[in-house]
Short mmCIF file of C-alpha atoms in Angstrom, two decimals:
data_model
loop_
_atom_site.label_atom_id
_atom_site.label_comp_id
_atom_site.label_asym_id
_atom_site.label_seq_id
_atom_site.Cartn_x
_atom_site.Cartn_y
_atom_site.Cartn_z
CA GLY E 24 0.00 0.00 0.00
CA ALA E 25 2.97 2.39 0.29
CA ASP E 26 3.16 2.97 -3.47
CA MET E 27 4.06 6.68 -3.23
CA THR E 28 5.95 6.97 0.02
CA ASN E 29 8.90 4.94 -1.23
CA ARG E 30 9.46 7.02 -4.35
CA GLN E 31 12.57 9.21 -4.47
CA PRO E 32 12.06 12.95 -5.06
CA THR E 33 12.86 14.84 -8.24
CA GLN E 34 15.23 12.50 -10.04
CA GLY E 35 14.29 8.85 -10.25
CA THR E 36 15.97 5.89 -11.87
CA ARG E 37 12.97 4.09 -13.32
CA PRO E 38 13.34 2.41 -16.74
CA THR E 39 11.44 3.56 -19.81
CA ASP E 40 7.68 3.51 -19.22
CA THR E 41 4.46 5.15 -20.23
CA ASP E 42 5.15 8.25 -18.14
CA GLY E 43 7.43 9.43 -20.92
CA THR E 44 10.94 8.77 -19.66
CA GLY E 45 13.19 7.26 -22.29
CA PRO E 46 16.66 5.86 -22.80
CA PHE E 47 18.04 9.16 -24.13
CA LEU E 48 16.32 11.41 -21.57
CA GLU E 49 17.23 11.79 -17.92
CA PRO E 50 14.25 10.24 -16.10
CA VAL E 51 12.19 12.52 -13.90
CA SER E 52 10.21 11.00 -11.06
CA TYR E 53 7.95 12.57 -8.43
CA ASP E 54 8.81 14.74 -5.43
CA ALA E 55 7.31 12.70 -2.60
CA PRO E 56 8.21 15.22 0.18
CA ALA E 57 6.51 18.06 -1.74
CA GLU E 58 3.41 15.90 -2.29
CA ARG E 59 3.31 14.94 1.40
CA GLY E 60 3.68 18.62 2.26
CA LEU E 61 0.62 19.50 0.16
CA LEU E 62 -1.38 16.73 1.78
CA GLY E 63 -0.21 17.85 5.22
CA ALA E 64 -1.25 21.44 4.53
CA LEU E 65 -4.75 20.26 3.60
CA LEU E 66 -4.97 17.96 6.65
CA MET E 67 -3.86 20.71 9.04
CA HIS E 68 -5.52 23.78 7.52
CA GLY E 69 -8.41 22.42 5.48
CA PRO E 70 -10.23 25.17 3.54
CA GLN E 71 -7.52 27.72 4.43
CA ALA E 72 -5.08 25.89 2.12
CA LEU E 73 -7.35 26.03 -0.93
CA PRO E 74 -6.50 29.56 -2.19
CA ALA E 75 -2.85 28.53 -2.60
CA LEU E 76 -3.95 25.49 -4.64
CA ASP E 77 -6.09 27.40 -7.13
CA GLY E 78 -5.43 25.80 -10.52
CA PHE E 79 -3.46 22.90 -9.06
CA ASP E 80 -4.15 19.49 -10.65
CA PRO E 81 -3.81 16.50 -8.26
CA SER E 82 -3.15 14.28 -11.28
CA ASP E 83 0.28 15.94 -11.50
CA CYS E 84 1.20 13.94 -8.39
CA SER E 85 2.22 10.31 -8.32
CA PRO E 86 -0.89 8.11 -8.81
CA ASP E 87 -1.83 7.23 -5.21
CA HIS E 88 -0.79 10.59 -3.82
CA GLY E 89 -2.84 12.28 -6.52
CA THR E 90 -5.92 10.30 -5.49
CA ILE E 91 -5.39 11.07 -1.80
CA ILE E 92 -4.68 14.79 -2.33
CA GLY E 93 -7.69 15.03 -4.64
CA ALA E 94 -9.87 13.55 -1.89
CA ALA E 95 -8.47 16.03 0.63
CA ILE E 96 -9.23 18.92 -1.73
CA ASP E 97 -12.80 17.65 -2.15
CA VAL E 98 -13.28 17.54 1.64
CA ALA E 99 -11.76 21.02 2.06
CA GLN E 100 -14.03 22.40 -0.69
CA ALA E 101 -16.95 21.22 1.43
CA ASP E 102 -15.61 23.67 4.06
CA LEU E 103 -14.36 20.83 6.26
CA ARG E 104 -10.92 20.00 7.57
CA PRO E 105 -9.95 16.50 6.35
CA ASP E 106 -9.54 13.90 9.07
CA ASP E 107 -9.18 10.11 9.02
CA ILE E 108 -12.93 9.45 8.94
CA LEU E 109 -13.72 11.98 6.21
CA MET E 110 -10.72 10.92 4.13
CA PHE E 111 -11.49 7.19 4.38
CA ASP E 112 -15.09 7.87 3.39
CA ARG E 113 -14.05 10.01 0.42
CA LEU E 114 -11.40 7.55 -0.81
CA GLY E 115 -13.75 4.58 -0.63
CA ARG E 116 -13.39 1.07 0.70
CA THR E 117 -11.64 -0.32 -2.38
CA PHE E 118 -8.81 2.21 -2.31
CA VAL E 119 -8.39 2.05 1.50
CA ASP E 120 -8.19 -1.74 1.45
CA ARG E 121 -5.67 -1.75 -1.38
CA TYR E 122 -3.46 0.93 0.13
CA GLY E 123 -3.87 -0.29 3.71
CA ALA E 124 -5.73 1.62 6.44
CA GLN E 125 -2.74 1.64 8.78
CA ASP E 126 -0.41 2.78 5.98
CA LEU E 127 -2.83 5.63 5.24
CA ARG E 128 -2.83 6.71 8.88
CA VAL E 129 0.98 6.66 8.92
CA LEU E 130 1.01 8.73 5.73
CA PHE E 131 -1.37 11.29 7.27
CA ILE E 132 0.84 11.65 10.36
CA GLN E 133 3.98 12.01 8.26
CA ALA E 134 2.26 14.49 5.95
CA MET E 135 1.18 16.71 8.85
CA HIS E 136 4.74 16.63 10.15
CA ASP E 137 5.99 17.74 6.70
CA ALA E 138 3.28 20.39 6.24
CA PRO E 139 4.60 23.82 5.21
CA SER E 140 3.24 27.13 6.43
CA LEU E 141 0.27 28.40 4.45
CA SER E 142 2.47 30.97 2.75
CA SER E 143 4.64 28.16 1.31
CA VAL E 144 1.86 25.86 0.00
CA ALA E 145 1.91 27.48 -3.46
CA LYS E 146 5.67 26.88 -3.70
CA TYR E 147 5.20 23.18 -2.97
CA ALA E 148 2.45 23.04 -5.59
CA ASP E 149 4.77 24.71 -8.11
CA VAL E 150 7.42 22.04 -7.50
CA VAL E 151 4.93 19.27 -8.26
CA THR E 152 3.51 21.11 -11.29
CA GLU E 153 6.95 21.81 -12.75
CA LEU E 154 7.97 18.16 -12.47
CA ALA E 155 4.75 17.12 -14.21
CA ARG E 156 5.44 19.62 -17.00
CA THR E 157 8.94 18.20 -17.40
CA ARG E 158 7.54 14.68 -17.66
CA ARG E 159 5.11 15.82 -20.35
CA ILE E 160 7.96 17.43 -22.28
CA GLN E 161 9.86 14.16 -22.09
CA ALA E 162 6.81 12.24 -23.27
CA ALA E 163 6.37 14.57 -26.25
CA ALA E 164 10.06 14.36 -27.09
CA LEU E 165 9.96 10.57 -26.90
CA ASP E 166 6.92 10.49 -29.16
CA LEU E 167 8.78 12.71 -31.63
CA ALA E 168 11.74 10.35 -31.58
CA ARG E 169 9.46 7.37 -32.18
CA HIS E 170 7.31 9.05 -34.86
CA PRO E 171 9.52 11.39 -36.91
CA ASP E 172 7.24 11.29 -39.92
CA ALA E 173 6.37 14.59 -41.58
CA ASN E 174 2.66 14.45 -40.69
CA HIS E 175 3.22 13.82 -36.99
CA ALA E 176 6.28 15.99 -36.32
CA PRO E 177 4.65 19.48 -36.51
CA GLU E 178 2.03 18.53 -33.96
CA LEU E 179 4.67 17.18 -31.57
CA LEU E 180 6.90 20.21 -32.03
CA ASP E 181 3.94 22.45 -31.22
CA ARG E 182 3.35 20.43 -28.05
CA LEU E 183 7.00 20.83 -27.04
CA ALA E 184 6.98 24.58 -27.70
CA THR E 185 3.82 25.05 -25.66
CA LEU E 186 5.14 23.01 -22.75
CA ARG E 187 8.55 24.73 -22.72
CA THR E 188 7.03 28.23 -22.67
CA ASP E 189 4.44 27.36 -20.00
CA THR E 190 6.43 28.57 -16.99
CA GLY E 191 3.60 28.68 -14.51
CA SER E 192 3.15 32.44 -14.64
CA ARG E 193 -0.59 31.76 -14.84
CA ARG E 194 -0.53 31.68 -11.00
CA LEU E 195 -0.21 35.48 -10.97
CA THR E 196 -3.59 37.14 -10.52
CA LEU E 197 -4.92 40.59 -9.65
CA THR E 198 -7.15 41.26 -6.66
CA LYS E 199 -9.27 44.38 -6.44
CA ALA E 200 -8.98 46.41 -3.26
CA ALA E 201 -12.77 46.27 -3.08
CA ALA E 202 -12.50 42.52 -2.44
CA VAL E 203 -10.14 43.00 0.53
CA ASP E 204 -11.73 43.47 3.94
CA ALA E 205 -10.45 46.42 5.98
CA ALA E 206 -9.41 45.35 9.48
CA ARG E 207 -7.95 46.93 12.57
CA PRO E 208 -4.46 45.85 13.70
CA HIS E 209 -4.19 43.26 16.45
CA TRP E 210 -1.65 43.33 19.24
CA VAL E 211 0.24 40.86 21.42
CA TRP E 212 1.29 43.82 23.61
CA ASP E 213 -1.07 46.71 23.00
CA GLN E 214 0.36 49.24 20.49
CA ARG E 215 3.86 47.74 20.81
CA ILE E 216 4.09 44.11 19.57
CA PRO E 217 1.74 43.33 16.65
CA VAL E 218 0.04 40.01 15.97
CA GLY E 219 1.23 38.56 12.66
CA GLY E 220 4.43 40.62 12.54
CA VAL E 221 8.02 40.68 13.75
CA THR E 222 9.15 43.19 16.40
CA LEU E 223 12.74 44.09 17.19
CA MET E 224 13.83 44.95 20.75
CA ALA E 225 17.18 46.76 20.63
CA GLY E 226 19.44 48.22 23.27
CA ARG E 227 22.84 48.14 24.88
CA GLU E 228 23.93 45.08 26.81
CA GLY E 229 23.04 45.16 30.49
CA HIS E 230 19.92 47.29 30.16
CA GLY E 231 17.53 44.44 30.90
CA LYS E 232 16.18 43.28 27.53
CA THR E 233 15.96 39.64 28.56
CA LEU E 234 14.54 40.61 31.96
CA LEU E 235 11.79 42.58 30.21
CA VAL E 236 11.13 39.58 27.94
CA CYS E 237 10.67 37.41 31.04
CA TRP E 238 8.21 39.96 32.41
CA LEU E 239 6.28 39.95 29.11
CA ALA E 240 6.32 36.14 29.02
CA ALA E 241 4.96 35.97 32.56
CA ARG E 242 2.08 38.29 31.69
CA LEU E 243 1.27 36.33 28.51
CA THR E 244 1.32 32.94 30.18
CA ARG E 245 -1.10 34.29 32.79
CA GLY E 246 -3.33 36.13 30.30
CA GLN E 247 -2.45 39.47 31.90
CA LEU E 248 -0.76 41.38 29.05
CA PRO E 249 -2.85 44.20 27.50
CA GLY E 250 -3.66 43.10 23.96
CA GLU E 251 -5.45 40.36 22.06
CA PHE E 252 -4.44 37.70 24.59
CA ARG E 253 -5.74 39.53 27.66
CA GLY E 254 -7.68 36.95 29.66
CA ILE E 255 -6.25 34.09 27.55
CA ALA E 256 -3.28 32.15 28.93
CA SER E 257 -0.88 31.82 25.99
CA ASP E 258 2.32 29.93 25.24
CA VAL E 259 5.68 31.62 24.76
CA VAL E 260 8.41 29.94 22.68
CA TYR E 261 12.02 30.94 23.34
CA VAL E 262 14.96 30.47 20.97
CA GLY E 263 18.09 31.62 22.78
CA LEU E 264 21.84 31.21 23.02
CA GLU E 265 23.18 33.89 25.32
CA ASP E 266 21.68 33.03 28.73
CA ASP E 267 21.74 29.74 30.60
CA ARG E 268 18.19 28.47 31.00
CA SER E 269 18.59 26.83 34.43
CA THR E 270 20.57 29.53 36.28
CA ILE E 271 19.27 32.65 34.53
CA ILE E 272 16.07 32.27 32.49
CA LYS E 273 14.14 29.87 34.77
CA PRO E 274 14.78 31.86 37.99
CA ARG E 275 13.81 35.08 36.21
CA LEU E 276 10.59 33.52 34.95
CA ILE E 277 9.70 32.33 38.44
CA ALA E 278 10.48 35.76 39.88
CA ALA E 279 8.24 37.35 37.24
CA GLY E 280 5.36 35.01 38.14
CA ALA E 281 5.26 33.07 34.86
CA ASP E 282 3.35 29.85 34.29
CA VAL E 283 6.47 27.86 33.42
CA ASP E 284 4.36 25.08 31.85
CA ARG E 285 3.55 27.55 29.06
CA PHE E 286 7.13 28.71 28.42
CA HIS E 287 8.97 26.49 25.93
CA PHE E 288 12.68 26.35 25.05
CA VAL E 289 13.52 25.26 21.50
CA ASP E 290 16.01 22.38 21.37
CA LEU E 291 17.96 21.05 18.41
CA HIS E 292 20.46 18.24 18.80
CA HIS E 293 23.94 19.33 17.66
CA GLU E 294 22.51 22.29 15.72
CA THR E 295 21.68 25.93 16.25
CA PHE E 296 18.17 27.00 15.30
CA ALA E 297 18.24 28.91 11.99
CA LEU E 298 15.48 30.80 10.21
CA ASP E 299 16.61 29.50 6.82
CA THR E 300 16.55 25.85 7.91
CA HIS E 301 14.23 25.06 10.81
CA LEU E 302 11.02 27.09 10.43
CA ASP E 303 9.07 24.11 9.09
CA ASP E 304 10.24 22.01 12.06
CA LEU E 305 9.17 24.80 14.41
CA THR E 306 5.77 25.04 12.71
CA ALA E 307 5.18 21.33 13.28
CA ALA E 308 6.30 21.55 16.92
CA LEU E 309 3.83 24.39 17.63
CA ALA E 310 0.82 22.61 16.16
CA ASN E 311 -0.86 21.89 19.52
CA LEU E 312 0.08 25.12 21.34
CA ASN E 313 -1.78 28.38 21.76
CA VAL E 314 1.25 30.49 20.92
CA GLY E 315 1.20 34.17 21.79
CA LEU E 316 4.85 35.08 21.21
CA ILE E 317 8.01 33.60 19.68
CA VAL E 318 11.22 35.12 21.09
CA ILE E 319 14.58 34.87 19.29
CA ASP E 320 17.52 36.03 21.41
CA PRO E 321 19.52 37.43 19.68
CA LEU E 322 17.94 37.54 16.24
CA ASP E 323 21.19 37.91 14.28
CA ALA E 324 22.59 34.69 15.77
CA HIS E 325 19.77 32.60 14.30
CA LEU E 326 19.82 33.60 10.64
CA GLY E 327 21.66 30.45 9.55
CA GLY E 328 23.50 30.94 6.27
CA VAL E 329 22.19 34.49 5.91
CA ASP E 330 24.77 37.30 5.95
CA SER E 331 23.59 39.66 8.70
CA HIS E 332 25.19 42.61 6.89
CA LYS E 333 23.35 42.08 3.60
CA LYS E 334 20.02 43.87 3.65
CA GLY E 335 18.27 41.69 1.07
CA GLU E 336 19.19 38.44 2.79
CA VAL E 337 18.16 39.73 6.22
CA GLN E 338 14.82 40.98 4.89
CA ALA E 339 14.13 37.63 3.22
CA ALA E 340 14.90 35.70 6.43
CA ILE E 341 12.69 37.96 8.55
CA GLY E 342 10.01 37.66 5.88
CA LYS E 343 9.90 33.89 6.42
CA LEU E 344 9.48 34.43 10.16
CA SER E 345 6.73 36.94 9.43
CA ASP E 346 4.92 34.36 7.27
CA LEU E 347 5.02 31.91 10.16
CA VAL E 348 3.56 34.28 12.75
CA GLN E 349 0.87 35.38 10.30
CA ASP E 350 -0.18 31.75 9.92
CA LEU E 351 -0.11 31.19 13.69
CA ARG E 352 -1.72 34.58 14.49
CA CYS E 353 0.91 35.33 17.12
CA GLY E 354 3.84 37.74 17.41
CA ALA E 355 7.61 37.38 17.10
CA LEU E 356 10.17 39.34 19.12
CA GLY E 357 13.81 39.43 18.05
CA LEU E 358 16.43 40.87 20.39
CA ALA E 359 19.30 42.98 19.06
CA HIS E 360 22.24 45.00 20.35
CA PHE E 361 23.44 48.47 19.39
CA ASN E 362 26.64 48.67 17.39
CA LYS E 363 29.73 50.57 18.54
CA ASN E 364 29.41 53.44 16.07
CA THR E 365 28.74 56.23 18.56
CA GLY E 366 28.95 58.79 15.75
CA LEU E 367 25.48 57.77 14.57
CA ASN E 368 22.66 59.67 16.27
CA ASP E 369 19.73 57.84 14.67
CA LEU E 370 18.69 54.93 16.87
CA LEU E 371 17.54 52.68 14.01
CA THR E 372 20.96 52.95 12.35
CA ARG E 373 22.63 51.82 15.58
CA VAL E 374 21.08 48.34 15.43
CA SER E 375 23.89 45.81 14.88
CA GLY E 376 24.10 44.31 11.39
CA SER E 377 22.31 45.39 8.24
CA SER E 378 19.63 48.06 8.08
CA GLY E 379 17.43 45.17 6.94
CA PHE E 380 16.74 44.33 10.58
CA SER E 381 14.95 47.59 11.30
CA THR E 382 13.32 47.94 7.86
CA ALA E 383 11.90 44.40 7.66
CA VAL E 384 10.16 44.39 11.04
CA ARG E 385 6.78 45.95 11.87
CA SER E 386 7.94 47.71 15.01
CA VAL E 387 11.11 48.46 16.97
CA LEU E 388 11.22 48.74 20.76
CA ALA E 389 14.24 50.62 22.09
CA ILE E 390 15.68 49.98 25.54
CA GLY E 391 17.90 52.44 27.39
CA PRO E 392 18.56 54.45 30.55
CA HIS E 393 16.09 57.00 31.85
CA PRO E 394 17.50 60.52 31.28
CA GLU E 395 16.64 61.67 34.79
CA ASN E 396 17.50 58.56 36.79
CA GLU E 397 20.24 56.28 35.54
CA ASN E 398 18.97 53.48 37.79
CA ASP E 399 15.74 53.33 35.78
CA ARG E 400 15.18 52.07 32.24
CA LEU E 401 12.88 53.06 29.39
CA CYS E 402 11.19 50.89 26.77
CA LEU E 403 9.82 53.09 24.01
CA LEU E 404 8.55 52.67 20.49
CA ALA E 405 11.19 53.68 17.94
CA LYS E 406 9.35 52.42 14.84
CA ALA E 407 5.68 51.61 14.30
CA ASN E 408 3.99 50.46 11.09
CA ASN E 409 0.58 49.88 12.67
CA THR E 410 0.23 52.91 14.91
CA SER E 411 1.66 56.36 15.60
CA LYS E 412 4.74 55.98 17.78
CA THR E 413 4.24 59.46 19.24
CA ASP E 414 0.91 58.33 20.69
CA VAL E 415 2.45 55.41 22.60
CA LYS E 416 3.94 56.21 25.99
CA ALA E 417 7.33 54.96 27.10
CA VAL E 418 7.34 52.27 29.77
CA ARG E 419 9.57 53.12 32.72
CA TYR E 420 10.94 50.20 34.73
CA ARG E 421 13.65 49.30 37.19
CA ILE E 422 15.77 46.18 37.57
CA GLU E 423 15.63 44.79 41.09
CA SER E 424 17.51 41.97 42.77
CA GLN E 425 15.24 39.13 43.88
CA THR E 426 15.46 35.58 45.15
CA VAL E 427 13.43 32.48 44.36
CA ASP E 428 13.16 29.16 46.16
CA ASP E 429 15.69 26.46 45.32
CA PRO E 430 13.87 23.07 45.35
CA ALA E 431 17.20 21.29 45.84
CA ASN E 432 18.21 23.47 48.78
CA PRO E 433 15.27 25.14 50.57
CA ASP E 434 17.58 26.92 53.03
CA GLU E 435 19.45 28.85 50.32
CA PRO E 436 17.28 30.75 47.82
CA ILE E 437 18.51 31.39 44.29
CA PRO E 438 19.57 35.00 43.64
CA THR E 439 18.10 36.47 40.47
CA ALA E 440 16.61 39.72 39.17
CA GLY E 441 13.28 41.02 37.98
CA VAL E 442 11.57 44.00 36.43
CA ALA E 443 9.49 46.43 38.45
CA ILE E 444 7.21 48.52 36.20
CA ILE E 445 7.14 52.10 37.49
CA GLY E 446 4.65 53.47 34.96
CA GLU E 447 4.23 55.08 31.54
CA GLU E 448 5.60 58.50 30.55
CA ASP E 449 5.23 60.97 27.70
CA GLY E 450 7.85 63.23 26.19
CA HIS E 451 10.67 60.78 25.46
CA GLN E 452 12.38 60.40 22.09
CA PRO E 453 14.14 57.20 20.92
CA ASP E 454 17.38 58.95 19.99
CA GLN E 455 17.80 60.27 23.55
CA LEU E 456 18.67 56.72 24.56
CA LEU E 457 21.88 57.12 22.55
CA ALA E 458 22.95 60.36 24.21
CA PRO E 459 26.02 59.74 26.37
CA ALA E 460 26.18 61.05 29.91
CA ASP E 461 28.55 63.84 30.89
CA PRO E 462 32.04 62.57 29.84
CA GLU E 463 33.60 63.14 33.25
CA GLN E 464 30.69 61.49 35.07
CA ARG E 465 30.68 58.61 32.60
CA THR E 466 34.38 57.99 33.25
CA MET E 467 33.86 58.05 37.01
CA ILE E 468 31.00 55.53 36.76
CA ALA E 469 32.97 53.29 34.41
CA ASP E 470 35.90 53.28 36.82
CA ALA E 471 33.57 52.51 39.72
CA LEU E 472 31.97 49.64 37.79
CA ASP E 473 35.35 48.09 37.06
CA TRP E 474 36.53 48.59 40.64
CA LEU E 475 33.40 47.17 42.29
CA TYR E 476 33.29 44.19 39.95
CA ASN E 477 36.90 43.31 40.78
CA VAL E 478 36.28 43.74 44.52
CA LEU E 479 33.32 41.36 44.51
CA ALA E 480 34.62 38.92 41.89
CA GLY E 481 36.46 37.00 44.60
CA GLY E 482 33.31 36.47 46.64
CA PRO E 483 30.86 38.27 48.98
CA GLN E 484 32.21 41.24 50.97
CA PRO E 485 30.81 43.14 53.99
CA ARG E 486 29.10 46.31 52.84
CA VAL E 487 30.95 48.51 55.33
CA ASP E 488 34.29 47.23 54.03
CA VAL E 489 33.29 47.89 50.42
CA GLU E 490 32.19 51.43 51.24
CA ARG E 491 35.43 52.11 53.18
CA LEU E 492 37.58 50.82 50.33
CA ALA E 493 35.55 52.88 47.84
CA ARG E 494 36.20 56.10 49.79
CA GLU E 495 39.89 55.27 49.88
CA HIS E 496 39.76 54.76 46.12
CA GLY E 497 38.11 58.18 45.66
CA ILE E 498 34.67 56.86 44.74
CA THR E 499 31.75 58.89 46.11
CA ASN E 500 28.74 57.25 47.75
CA LYS E 501 26.51 58.35 44.84
CA THR E 502 28.82 56.86 42.21
CA LEU E 503 29.17 53.67 44.28
CA ARG E 504 25.36 53.32 44.43
CA THR E 505 25.17 53.76 40.66
CA ALA E 506 27.80 51.06 40.13
CA ARG E 507 26.03 48.80 42.63
CA ASP E 508 22.69 49.15 40.83
CA ARG E 509 24.14 48.65 37.36
CA LEU E 510 25.95 45.49 38.44
CA ARG E 511 22.75 44.38 40.22
CA VAL E 512 24.73 43.65 43.37
CA VAL E 513 22.92 41.27 45.71
CA ALA E 514 22.67 42.60 49.29
CA GLU E 515 21.96 40.09 52.06
CA ARG E 516 21.66 40.77 55.79
CA ASN E 517 22.78 38.39 58.54
CA PRO E 518 19.90 38.19 61.05
CA ASN E 519 22.02 36.25 63.54
CA VAL E 520 24.51 39.06 64.16
CA GLN E 521 23.77 42.23 66.12
CA GLY E 522 22.88 45.09 63.79
CA ARG E 523 22.13 42.63 60.94
CA PRO E 524 25.20 43.63 58.90
CA SER E 525 24.85 43.51 55.11
CA THR E 526 27.00 41.56 52.67
CA TRP E 527 27.37 42.42 49.00
CA SER E 528 27.91 39.89 46.19
CA LEU E 529 27.67 39.73 42.40
CA PRO E 530 24.61 38.11 40.81
CA PRO E 531 25.28 34.71 39.22
CA ASP E 532 25.02 36.09 35.68
CA ALA E 533 27.32 39.08 36.25
CA GLU E 534 29.71 39.89 33.42
CA PRO E 535 32.72 42.22 33.45
CA PRO E 536 31.55 45.77 32.63
#
């Protein structure tokens, strides 16, 4: 019964037969993966897959696959999503018995695993159609070789000319604007992260991008984020390289109050997730989830073979991700850093890599220090395709040291950090996040950061000793507090000693400033 599933794609090695392959022509077989993909798209999406198959002829597939795909199209045209029962009924007892009911079920499962996103169904159909056209050309050429008589040759030559010029451009159509429904934009995070689009979150290292992502994830998994998923607990999918999941991400999620059963890490054995390679695998993995947001941290590390400095390649890769989130009706959030070119005063040009990152996405969220309080952070809208960025207030937040319970050691909580939302503010501009502080003050803070990191790198130190050493080093109390907050120093008091003296230590994820 597995007539089609054992065929090799594209180039077969079958001997001369009635399909038109001949001894002087390279034989062309069927593309079984493409055919399974088409079947999978119909099984998963039903009527939604039909527009991409307009004009597609199931007879272009290998015989059994053509019959099965034709049955799936018939079911979908009845405005139903094909399932085992409907498909078996449509195919009929004779076909099911010949093919094998269990083999059919295995084929359906495999096809759904191979199913492309809706935006790619037409491409799969084109592969099948082009192979069928090539087989017909071979058949006509073989007929011409077998019947070179003067009466038959012109007809065969006409057939060859028609087939060779039929490039499939007939798939291009025009749609009147009157036939398109006007619709309001939908949001994962109201006015900031759109549904069906890719958002970029950019900022300097150490300003809390990943912490803010954990806060967003917690709100989404609890149905608490203002937007389309308010009141609906949603899944968050995380593709990341930079932070350890057990010592950094998981504690931060717990501190933020996330439902950790709805937060999913993407795993690939011996590979790094890449947009140009693994989107179909991701689509299949998300089939049974109610996904609200896909996070890629950082975005430029997951492009695969794409050159992050070539605008066209970056835009094409982000376009594929955009197709996926449109199909899933969720959002995507890619994290990015600022480059080192401090001579550029336009925030969007400071995003690392090609300008394609900021031009291909729907919106850009910029992260940076608050101009009036360097201990606070701002998240503001730097680009918006679906709304006016001047109408959206900046979110002011602060990074705070926290602890969460350690199941393996209840007596010693795990130190971590979290985001405390202070409120929303008007009057901020994205480019102000690039403005450096006073040069002299910036140097003093940088020196204090280096000094404090080195003091605490060897282990926890009594606060009074750190403050005494700082004074001896010429560091003021204000500058020391700034350095302490930026390094997210963990302060712990000893309740068993008179006066409950405080000890300072670096957080587990601290990096040299």
